[in-house]
Amino acid sequence: MKARYLWGVIIIIGITFPMVAMCQLLDNRVRANVTEAYDISGRSIVDNNKDKVAGYPFAHEAWGTGRIVLKKGLTLTNFEVQYNLYTNQLWYKIGTEVMALMDTLLTADLSFTNGKNPVPIRLRSNYPAIEKLGRTTLYEVIEEGSVVHLLRHRYKTIVDGFTYQSQLKYRYKEEEQWYLYDLAEDMLFKIPARLNWRQLPININRLINQYSFSHPDPRKPEDWVAMARWLNELPR
């Protein structure tokens, strides 16, 4: 009788332990997948300015989608994203919770809808620091190639003033500054407000001189776009 009882206990243990081990293995795999899917640093956001400032801090009012590549190697997709011009951050949603992306971003290809037309935005960081802007600053990449990148830094500030049909005391104001990045020199240059190329340092002027031999001096954003495109298409 005792022998039968002992054999019964051994059989139960023999069945139960592998099942527990298998469940634990599956549980670890599930946890690993969840961790891998959300292995990004984010900070929960409460927009304290929402009811105090007219307008919105984003590049576009509606949320968009995109593909985000982080410096540590992860690629994120299938997130709702916003480009916050007031904080120079990407915000994203997990369910209904809004988070600010805290990891260093390398590139983000975003798409927003303006009416019926999609509006693509490519963002990039890790450019040389300039004035108060560090390497983590997000720039819009307007033109890029093997010679120069033409960048635009869009930002919003909070200013005084009532807006139409609003009694809010403050409002968001959007501004922008253009930059030219020289890949060979690894240097970033601020384009003067009047887009006068002669005010730029001499090592970037050598590039612009090539363009100016056969084109008018670049003095407005459309000229800079054409110049950057022309320089990047030069035969090497």
GROMACS .gro file of N, CA and C in nm, residues 47 49 56-59 83-89 154-158 172:
model
   57
   47ASP      N    1  -0.033   6.815  -1.975
   47ASP     CA    2  -0.013   6.943  -2.040
   47ASP      C    3  -0.079   7.053  -1.956
   49ASN      N    4  -0.042   7.363  -1.980
   49ASN     CA    5  -0.073   7.485  -2.056
   49ASN      C    6  -0.203   7.474  -2.135
   56TYR      N    7  -0.195   7.533  -2.986
   56TYR     CA    8  -0.139   7.404  -2.945
   56TYR      C    9   0.013   7.409  -2.966
   57PRO      N   10   0.087   7.332  -2.887
   57PRO     CA   11   0.234   7.338  -2.893
   57PRO      C   12   0.294   7.255  -3.005
   58PHE      N   13   0.212   7.184  -3.082
   58PHE     CA   14   0.261   7.087  -3.179
   58PHE      C   15   0.281   7.148  -3.317
   59ALA      N   16   0.350   7.073  -3.400
   59ALA     CA   17   0.367   7.114  -3.540
   59ALA      C   18   0.235   7.105  -3.614
   83TYR      N   19   0.487   6.601  -3.268
   83TYR     CA   20   0.613   6.675  -3.264
   83TYR      C   21   0.585   6.805  -3.187
   84ASN      N   22   0.632   6.810  -3.062
   84ASN     CA   23   0.606   6.924  -2.975
   84ASN      C   24   0.712   7.032  -3.000
   85LEU      N   25   0.670   7.143  -3.057
   85LEU     CA   26   0.764   7.251  -3.090
   85LEU      C   27   0.798   7.335  -2.968
   86TYR      N   28   0.715   7.330  -2.865
   86TYR     CA   29   0.742   7.410  -2.745
   86TYR      C   30   0.851   7.346  -2.659
   87THR      N   31   0.851   7.212  -2.653
   87THR     CA   32   0.951   7.142  -2.571
   87THR      C   33   1.059   7.075  -2.655
   88ASN      N   34   1.045   7.079  -2.790
   88ASN     CA   35   1.137   7.011  -2.880
   88ASN      C   36   1.148   6.862  -2.844
   89GLN      N   37   1.032   6.798  -2.835
   89GLN     CA   38   1.024   6.657  -2.800
   89GLN      C   39   0.925   6.587  -2.892
  154ARG      N   40   1.224   7.446  -3.598
  154ARG     CA   41   1.097   7.510  -3.569
  154ARG      C   42   1.073   7.505  -3.419
  155TYR      N   43   1.021   7.613  -3.364
  155TYR     CA   44   0.995   7.616  -3.221
  155TYR      C   45   0.880   7.711  -3.192
  156LYS      N   46   0.816   7.686  -3.079
  156LYS     CA   47   0.707   7.772  -3.035
  156LYS      C   48   0.739   7.831  -2.899
  157THR      N   49   0.697   7.954  -2.881
  157THR     CA   50   0.710   8.022  -2.753
  157THR      C   51   0.570   8.065  -2.707
  158ILE      N   52   0.560   8.099  -2.581
  158ILE     CA   53   0.434   8.150  -2.526
  158ILE      C   54   0.444   8.301  -2.513
  172TYR      N   55   0.037   8.050  -2.824
  172TYR     CA   56   0.161   7.997  -2.880
  172TYR      C   57   0.197   8.074  -3.006
   0.00000   0.00000   0.00000
